[in-house]
Structures are given as structure tokens and as C-alpha cells.
């Protein structure tokens, strides 16, 4: 199975398109959007994706964490990320409802040399910036929310 993957910021959209040899992966960037084609199981597709965009993914992870720390401070950022990734139940829900997506995310993580949590975190804007501060006990006037929701579309 072949997938085309369009990467916009940290959002990933994939759709079936036939077959392609993994060695033929080409990455094209146009207007800030990365385009690549991958093939195989969801994990294999993720692995190819992670390898092809390793530098970009590592930079996105580092930038995301730095932005959360800048927004909330190091201590609160750590608490927010811990809540979003470990206490809110999102990973369990992802595994239950979209196991192929989790398999793809595992492949991306391995290919890019980052953790599965890092890959999942990149898609957790509202959980981190909107719900997270409230869930760790920050009061509304202390929250430094960006005031807008998901930026995937």
C-alpha cells in the first residue's frame, strides 16, 4: 500500500494511493508544506516518514517544548506535558480507537530518533495550551493561553 503524506506544521494527513518502493522516497517542500510518498504497513510508513524528515521532526519537538516552557515556565510546562501525555488518557484512547495511527506514530518516532510521546505531543495543541493549564491548577488569570484552537487546518 502506498500513502501520500502531507505535513503541514505538525499535522499529518495520509491517504491510500497504490504502491511505491521505500527506497524511492522523495521529499518536496512547497509553500511551507512537506510532501512525501511512503509505502507499507502503518508502522513502515511512519518509519519512512520519520527518516525522511528526521531533522525537521527533531526541530519541531525541540521548538514545541521550548514554546511550552516559554509560555508557562519550566516547572508548569513539565506538569502540563505530563498531564497531557500521561494522565489525561489520550494515549490509551488513541490505541483503542486508532491503533494504525499509533503504529504510524511509533514508526515516525523511531525513524526520527524521538520518543512516541514527542510525536503524540506535536498533535496535542488544545490539550497542552488550553486544557493542560487548568488541569494542573493554574487559575484563569495565570493562564497564558494563546486564545485560539487547533491550527491543523
mmCIF file with all atom_site columns, N, CA, C and O in Angstrom, residues 25-56:
data_model
loop_
_atom_site.group_PDB
_atom_site.id
_atom_site.type_symbol
_atom_site.label_atom_id
_atom_site.label_alt_id
_atom_site.label_comp_id
_atom_site.label_asym_id
_atom_site.label_entity_id
_atom_site.label_seq_id
_atom_site.pdbx_PDB_ins_code
_atom_site.Cartn_x
_atom_site.Cartn_y
_atom_site.Cartn_z
_atom_site.occupancy
_atom_site.B_iso_or_equiv
_atom_site.pdbx_formal_charge
_atom_site.auth_seq_id
_atom_site.auth_comp_id
_atom_site.auth_asym_id
_atom_site.auth_atom_id
_atom_site.pdbx_PDB_model_num
ATOM 1   N N  . UNK A 1 25 ? 11.660 7.260  -1.849 1.00 0.00 ? 25 UNK A N  1
ATOM 2   C CA . UNK A 1 25 ? 11.000 8.366  -1.165 1.00 0.00 ? 25 UNK A CA 1
ATOM 3   C C  . UNK A 1 25 ? 11.676 9.674  -1.529 1.00 0.00 ? 25 UNK A C  1
ATOM 4   O O  . UNK A 1 25 ? 12.881 9.832  -1.405 1.00 0.00 ? 25 UNK A O  1
ATOM 5   N N  . UNK A 1 26 ? 10.874 10.587 -1.986 1.00 0.00 ? 26 UNK A N  1
ATOM 6   C CA . UNK A 1 26 ? 11.348 11.926 -2.284 1.00 0.00 ? 26 UNK A CA 1
ATOM 7   C C  . UNK A 1 26 ? 10.526 12.897 -1.449 1.00 0.00 ? 26 UNK A C  1
ATOM 8   O O  . UNK A 1 26 ? 9.312  12.737 -1.323 1.00 0.00 ? 26 UNK A O  1
ATOM 9   N N  . UNK A 1 27 ? 11.199 13.860 -0.891 1.00 0.00 ? 27 UNK A N  1
ATOM 10  C CA . UNK A 1 27 ? 10.522 14.878 -0.096 1.00 0.00 ? 27 UNK A CA 1
ATOM 11  C C  . UNK A 1 27 ? 10.528 16.163 -0.902 1.00 0.00 ? 27 UNK A C  1
ATOM 12  O O  . UNK A 1 27 ? 11.554 16.591 -1.412 1.00 0.00 ? 27 UNK A O  1
ATOM 13  N N  . UNK A 1 28 ? 9.364  16.748 -1.009 1.00 0.00 ? 28 UNK A N  1
ATOM 14  C CA . UNK A 1 28 ? 9.222  18.021 -1.715 1.00 0.00 ? 28 UNK A CA 1
ATOM 15  C C  . UNK A 1 28 ? 8.613  19.008 -0.727 1.00 0.00 ? 28 UNK A C  1
ATOM 16  O O  . UNK A 1 28 ? 7.717  18.659 0.034  1.00 0.00 ? 28 UNK A O  1
ATOM 17  N N  . UNK A 1 29 ? 9.114  20.216 -0.738 1.00 0.00 ? 29 UNK A N  1
ATOM 18  C CA . UNK A 1 29 ? 8.551  21.260 0.124  1.00 0.00 ? 29 UNK A CA 1
ATOM 19  C C  . UNK A 1 29 ? 8.102  22.419 -0.748 1.00 0.00 ? 29 UNK A C  1
ATOM 20  O O  . UNK A 1 29 ? 8.865  22.930 -1.550 1.00 0.00 ? 29 UNK A O  1
ATOM 21  N N  . UNK A 1 30 ? 6.856  22.773 -0.551 1.00 0.00 ? 30 UNK A N  1
ATOM 22  C CA . UNK A 1 30 ? 6.273  23.844 -1.346 1.00 0.00 ? 30 UNK A CA 1
ATOM 23  C C  . UNK A 1 30 ? 5.401  24.695 -0.433 1.00 0.00 ? 30 UNK A C  1
ATOM 24  O O  . UNK A 1 30 ? 4.516  24.184 0.240  1.00 0.00 ? 30 UNK A O  1
ATOM 25  N N  . UNK A 1 31 ? 5.668  25.983 -0.385 1.00 0.00 ? 31 UNK A N  1
ATOM 26  C CA . UNK A 1 31 ? 4.900  26.912 0.451  1.00 0.00 ? 31 UNK A CA 1
ATOM 27  C C  . UNK A 1 31 ? 4.826  26.465 1.908  1.00 0.00 ? 31 UNK A C  1
ATOM 28  O O  . UNK A 1 31 ? 3.792  26.570 2.552  1.00 0.00 ? 31 UNK A O  1
ATOM 29  N N  . UNK A 1 32 ? 5.936  25.931 2.428  1.00 0.00 ? 32 UNK A N  1
ATOM 30  C CA . UNK A 1 32 ? 5.996  25.515 3.821  1.00 0.00 ? 32 UNK A CA 1
ATOM 31  C C  . UNK A 1 32 ? 5.375  24.168 4.120  1.00 0.00 ? 32 UNK A C  1
ATOM 32  O O  . UNK A 1 32 ? 5.302  23.754 5.272  1.00 0.00 ? 32 UNK A O  1
ATOM 33  N N  . UNK A 1 33 ? 4.911  23.456 3.094  1.00 0.00 ? 33 UNK A N  1
ATOM 34  C CA . UNK A 1 33 ? 4.274  22.152 3.279  1.00 0.00 ? 33 UNK A CA 1
ATOM 35  C C  . UNK A 1 33 ? 5.192  21.082 2.706  1.00 0.00 ? 33 UNK A C  1
ATOM 36  O O  . UNK A 1 33 ? 5.699  21.205 1.590  1.00 0.00 ? 33 UNK A O  1
ATOM 37  N N  . UNK A 1 34 ? 5.419  20.023 3.481  1.00 0.00 ? 34 UNK A N  1
ATOM 38  C CA . UNK A 1 34 ? 6.229  18.905 3.012  1.00 0.00 ? 34 UNK A CA 1
ATOM 39  C C  . UNK A 1 34 ? 5.323  17.854 2.377  1.00 0.00 ? 34 UNK A C  1
ATOM 40  O O  . UNK A 1 34 ? 4.283  17.525 2.922  1.00 0.00 ? 34 UNK A O  1
ATOM 41  N N  . UNK A 1 35 ? 5.765  17.325 1.248  1.00 0.00 ? 35 UNK A N  1
ATOM 42  C CA . UNK A 1 35 ? 5.052  16.256 0.550  1.00 0.00 ? 35 UNK A CA 1
ATOM 43  C C  . UNK A 1 35 ? 6.002  15.081 0.405  1.00 0.00 ? 35 UNK A C  1
ATOM 44  O O  . UNK A 1 35 ? 7.147  15.254 -0.004 1.00 0.00 ? 35 UNK A O  1
ATOM 45  N N  . UNK A 1 36 ? 5.532  13.869 0.765  1.00 0.00 ? 36 UNK A N  1
ATOM 46  C CA . UNK A 1 36 ? 6.314  12.675 0.550  1.00 0.00 ? 36 UNK A CA 1
ATOM 47  C C  . UNK A 1 36 ? 5.370  11.507 0.349  1.00 0.00 ? 36 UNK A C  1
ATOM 48  O O  . UNK A 1 36 ? 4.216  11.554 0.751  1.00 0.00 ? 36 UNK A O  1
ATOM 49  N N  . UNK A 1 37 ? 5.871  10.482 -0.305 1.00 0.00 ? 37 UNK A N  1
ATOM 50  C CA . UNK A 1 37 ? 5.088  9.273  -0.514 1.00 0.00 ? 37 UNK A CA 1
ATOM 51  C C  . UNK A 1 37 ? 5.809  8.123  0.171  1.00 0.00 ? 37 UNK A C  1
ATOM 52  O O  . UNK A 1 37 ? 7.019  7.979  0.030  1.00 0.00 ? 37 UNK A O  1
ATOM 53  N N  . UNK A 1 38 ? 5.066  7.334  0.907  1.00 0.00 ? 38 UNK A N  1
ATOM 54  C CA . UNK A 1 38 ? 5.609  6.201  1.641  1.00 0.00 ? 38 UNK A CA 1
ATOM 55  C C  . UNK A 1 38 ? 4.750  4.977  1.363  1.00 0.00 ? 38 UNK A C  1
ATOM 56  O O  . UNK A 1 38 ? 3.621  5.099  0.902  1.00 0.00 ? 38 UNK A O  1
ATOM 57  N N  . UNK A 1 39 ? 5.284  3.791  1.660  1.00 0.00 ? 39 UNK A N  1
ATOM 58  C CA . UNK A 1 39 ? 4.511  2.581  1.412  1.00 0.00 ? 39 UNK A CA 1
ATOM 59  C C  . UNK A 1 39 ? 4.768  1.568  2.510  1.00 0.00 ? 39 UNK A C  1
ATOM 60  O O  . UNK A 1 39 ? 5.785  1.602  3.183  1.00 0.00 ? 39 UNK A O  1
ATOM 61  N N  . UNK A 1 40 ? 3.805  0.646  2.668  1.00 0.00 ? 40 UNK A N  1
ATOM 62  C CA . UNK A 1 40 ? 3.942  -0.426 3.645  1.00 0.00 ? 40 UNK A CA 1
ATOM 63  C C  . UNK A 1 40 ? 2.856  -0.381 4.697  1.00 0.00 ? 40 UNK A C  1
ATOM 64  O O  . UNK A 1 40 ? 1.817  0.242  4.518  1.00 0.00 ? 40 UNK A O  1
ATOM 65  N N  . UNK A 1 41 ? 3.125  -1.046 5.799  1.00 0.00 ? 41 UNK A N  1
ATOM 66  C CA . UNK A 1 41 ? 2.209  -1.039 6.930  1.00 0.00 ? 41 UNK A CA 1
ATOM 67  C C  . UNK A 1 41 ? 2.220  0.355  7.548  1.00 0.00 ? 41 UNK A C  1
ATOM 68  O O  . UNK A 1 41 ? 3.127  1.159  7.255  1.00 0.00 ? 41 UNK A O  1
ATOM 69  N N  . UNK A 1 42 ? 1.265  0.660  8.413  1.00 0.00 ? 42 UNK A N  1
ATOM 70  C CA . UNK A 1 42 ? 1.307  1.974  9.066  1.00 0.00 ? 42 UNK A CA 1
ATOM 71  C C  . UNK A 1 42 ? 2.654  2.238  9.762  1.00 0.00 ? 42 UNK A C  1
ATOM 72  O O  . UNK A 1 42 ? 3.205  3.337  9.641  1.00 0.00 ? 42 UNK A O  1
ATOM 73  N N  . UNK A 1 43 ? 3.191  1.226  10.462 1.00 0.00 ? 43 UNK A N  1
ATOM 74  C CA . UNK A 1 43 ? 4.487  1.403  11.121 1.00 0.00 ? 43 UNK A CA 1
ATOM 75  C C  . UNK A 1 43 ? 5.587  1.689  10.100 1.00 0.00 ? 43 UNK A C  1
ATOM 76  O O  . UNK A 1 43 ? 6.406  2.596  10.282 1.00 0.00 ? 43 UNK A O  1
ATOM 77  N N  . UNK A 1 44 ? 5.621  0.910  9.020  1.00 0.00 ? 44 UNK A N  1
ATOM 78  C CA . UNK A 1 44 ? 6.641  1.099  7.986  1.00 0.00 ? 44 UNK A CA 1
ATOM 79  C C  . UNK A 1 44 ? 6.532  2.477  7.338  1.00 0.00 ? 44 UNK A C  1
ATOM 80  O O  . UNK A 1 44 ? 7.541  3.133  7.072  1.00 0.00 ? 44 UNK A O  1
ATOM 81  N N  . UNK A 1 45 ? 5.295  2.922  7.099  1.00 0.00 ? 45 UNK A N  1
ATOM 82  C CA . UNK A 1 45 ? 5.085  4.263  6.537  1.00 0.00 ? 45 UNK A CA 1
ATOM 83  C C  . UNK A 1 45 ? 5.600  5.326  7.495  1.00 0.00 ? 45 UNK A C  1
ATOM 84  O O  . UNK A 1 45 ? 6.267  6.287  7.084  1.00 0.00 ? 45 UNK A O  1
ATOM 85  N N  . UNK A 1 46 ? 5.305  5.160  8.767  1.00 0.00 ? 46 UNK A N  1
ATOM 86  C CA . UNK A 1 46 ? 5.797  6.104  9.761  1.00 0.00 ? 46 UNK A CA 1
ATOM 87  C C  . UNK A 1 46 ? 7.317  6.114  9.839  1.00 0.00 ? 46 UNK A C  1
ATOM 88  O O  . UNK A 1 46 ? 7.933  7.180  9.948  1.00 0.00 ? 46 UNK A O  1
ATOM 89  N N  . UNK A 1 47 ? 7.921  4.939  9.776  1.00 0.00 ? 47 UNK A N  1
ATOM 90  C CA . UNK A 1 47 ? 9.374  4.830  9.829  1.00 0.00 ? 47 UNK A CA 1
ATOM 91  C C  . UNK A 1 47 ? 10.014 5.587  8.664  1.00 0.00 ? 47 UNK A C  1
ATOM 92  O O  . UNK A 1 47 ? 10.968 6.353  8.848  1.00 0.00 ? 47 UNK A O  1
ATOM 93  N N  . UNK A 1 48 ? 9.459  5.408  7.483  1.00 0.00 ? 48 UNK A N  1
ATOM 94  C CA . UNK A 1 48 ? 9.971  6.118  6.301  1.00 0.00 ? 48 UNK A CA 1
ATOM 95  C C  . UNK A 1 48 ? 9.781  7.626  6.464  1.00 0.00 ? 48 UNK A C  1
ATOM 96  O O  . UNK A 1 48 ? 10.683 8.414  6.153  1.00 0.00 ? 48 UNK A O  1
ATOM 97  N N  . UNK A 1 49 ? 8.618  8.019  6.944  1.00 0.00 ? 49 UNK A N  1
ATOM 98  C CA . UNK A 1 49 ? 8.313  9.430  7.194  1.00 0.00 ? 49 UNK A CA 1
ATOM 99  C C  . UNK A 1 49 ? 9.316  10.011 8.189  1.00 0.00 ? 49 UNK A C  1
ATOM 100 O O  . UNK A 1 49 ? 9.894  11.082 7.972  1.00 0.00 ? 49 UNK A O  1
ATOM 101 N N  . UNK A 1 50 ? 9.519  9.303  9.304  1.00 0.00 ? 50 UNK A N  1
ATOM 102 C CA . UNK A 1 50 ? 10.446 9.781  10.327 1.00 0.00 ? 50 UNK A CA 1
ATOM 103 C C  . UNK A 1 50 ? 11.867 9.919  9.816  1.00 0.00 ? 50 UNK A C  1
ATOM 104 O O  . UNK A 1 50 ? 12.558 10.901 10.123 1.00 0.00 ? 50 UNK A O  1
ATOM 105 N N  . UNK A 1 51 ? 12.310 8.940  9.039  1.00 0.00 ? 51 UNK A N  1
ATOM 106 C CA . UNK A 1 51 ? 13.668 9.018  8.487  1.00 0.00 ? 51 UNK A CA 1
ATOM 107 C C  . UNK A 1 51 ? 13.796 10.156 7.481  1.00 0.00 ? 51 UNK A C  1
ATOM 108 O O  . UNK A 1 51 ? 14.802 10.863 7.456  1.00 0.00 ? 51 UNK A O  1
ATOM 109 N N  . UNK A 1 52 ? 12.780 10.321 6.637  1.00 0.00 ? 52 UNK A N  1
ATOM 110 C CA . UNK A 1 52 ? 12.835 11.340 5.591  1.00 0.00 ? 52 UNK A CA 1
ATOM 111 C C  . UNK A 1 52 ? 12.828 12.758 6.165  1.00 0.00 ? 52 UNK A C  1
ATOM 112 O O  . UNK A 1 52 ? 13.437 13.660 5.599  1.00 0.00 ? 52 UNK A O  1
ATOM 113 N N  . UNK A 1 53 ? 12.132 12.958 7.272  1.00 0.00 ? 53 UNK A N  1
ATOM 114 C CA . UNK A 1 53 ? 12.011 14.294 7.866  1.00 0.00 ? 53 UNK A CA 1
ATOM 115 C C  . UNK A 1 53 ? 12.603 14.354 9.278  1.00 0.00 ? 53 UNK A C  1
ATOM 116 O O  . UNK A 1 53 ? 12.154 15.125 10.127 1.00 0.00 ? 53 UNK A O  1
ATOM 117 N N  . UNK A 1 54 ? 13.629 13.542 9.518  1.00 0.00 ? 54 UNK A N  1
ATOM 118 C CA . UNK A 1 54 ? 14.226 13.425 10.845 1.00 0.00 ? 54 UNK A CA 1
ATOM 119 C C  . UNK A 1 54 ? 14.624 14.784 11.427 1.00 0.00 ? 54 UNK A C  1
ATOM 120 O O  . UNK A 1 54 ? 14.245 15.122 12.551 1.00 0.00 ? 54 UNK A O  1
ATOM 121 N N  . UNK A 1 55 ? 15.365 15.557 10.681 1.00 0.00 ? 55 UNK A N  1
ATOM 122 C CA . UNK A 1 55 ? 15.840 16.852 11.182 1.00 0.00 ? 55 UNK A CA 1
ATOM 123 C C  . UNK A 1 55 ? 14.676 17.776 11.498 1.00 0.00 ? 55 UNK A C  1
ATOM 124 O O  . UNK A 1 55 ? 14.653 18.427 12.549 1.00 0.00 ? 55 UNK A O  1
ATOM 125 N N  . UNK A 1 56 ? 13.697 17.819 10.608 1.00 0.00 ? 56 UNK A N  1
ATOM 126 C CA . UNK A 1 56 ? 12.542 18.697 10.785 1.00 0.00 ? 56 UNK A CA 1
ATOM 127 C C  . UNK A 1 56 ? 11.703 18.276 11.992 1.00 0.00 ? 56 UNK A C  1
ATOM 128 O O  . UNK A 1 56 ? 11.224 19.119 12.751 1.00 0.00 ? 56 UNK A O  1
#
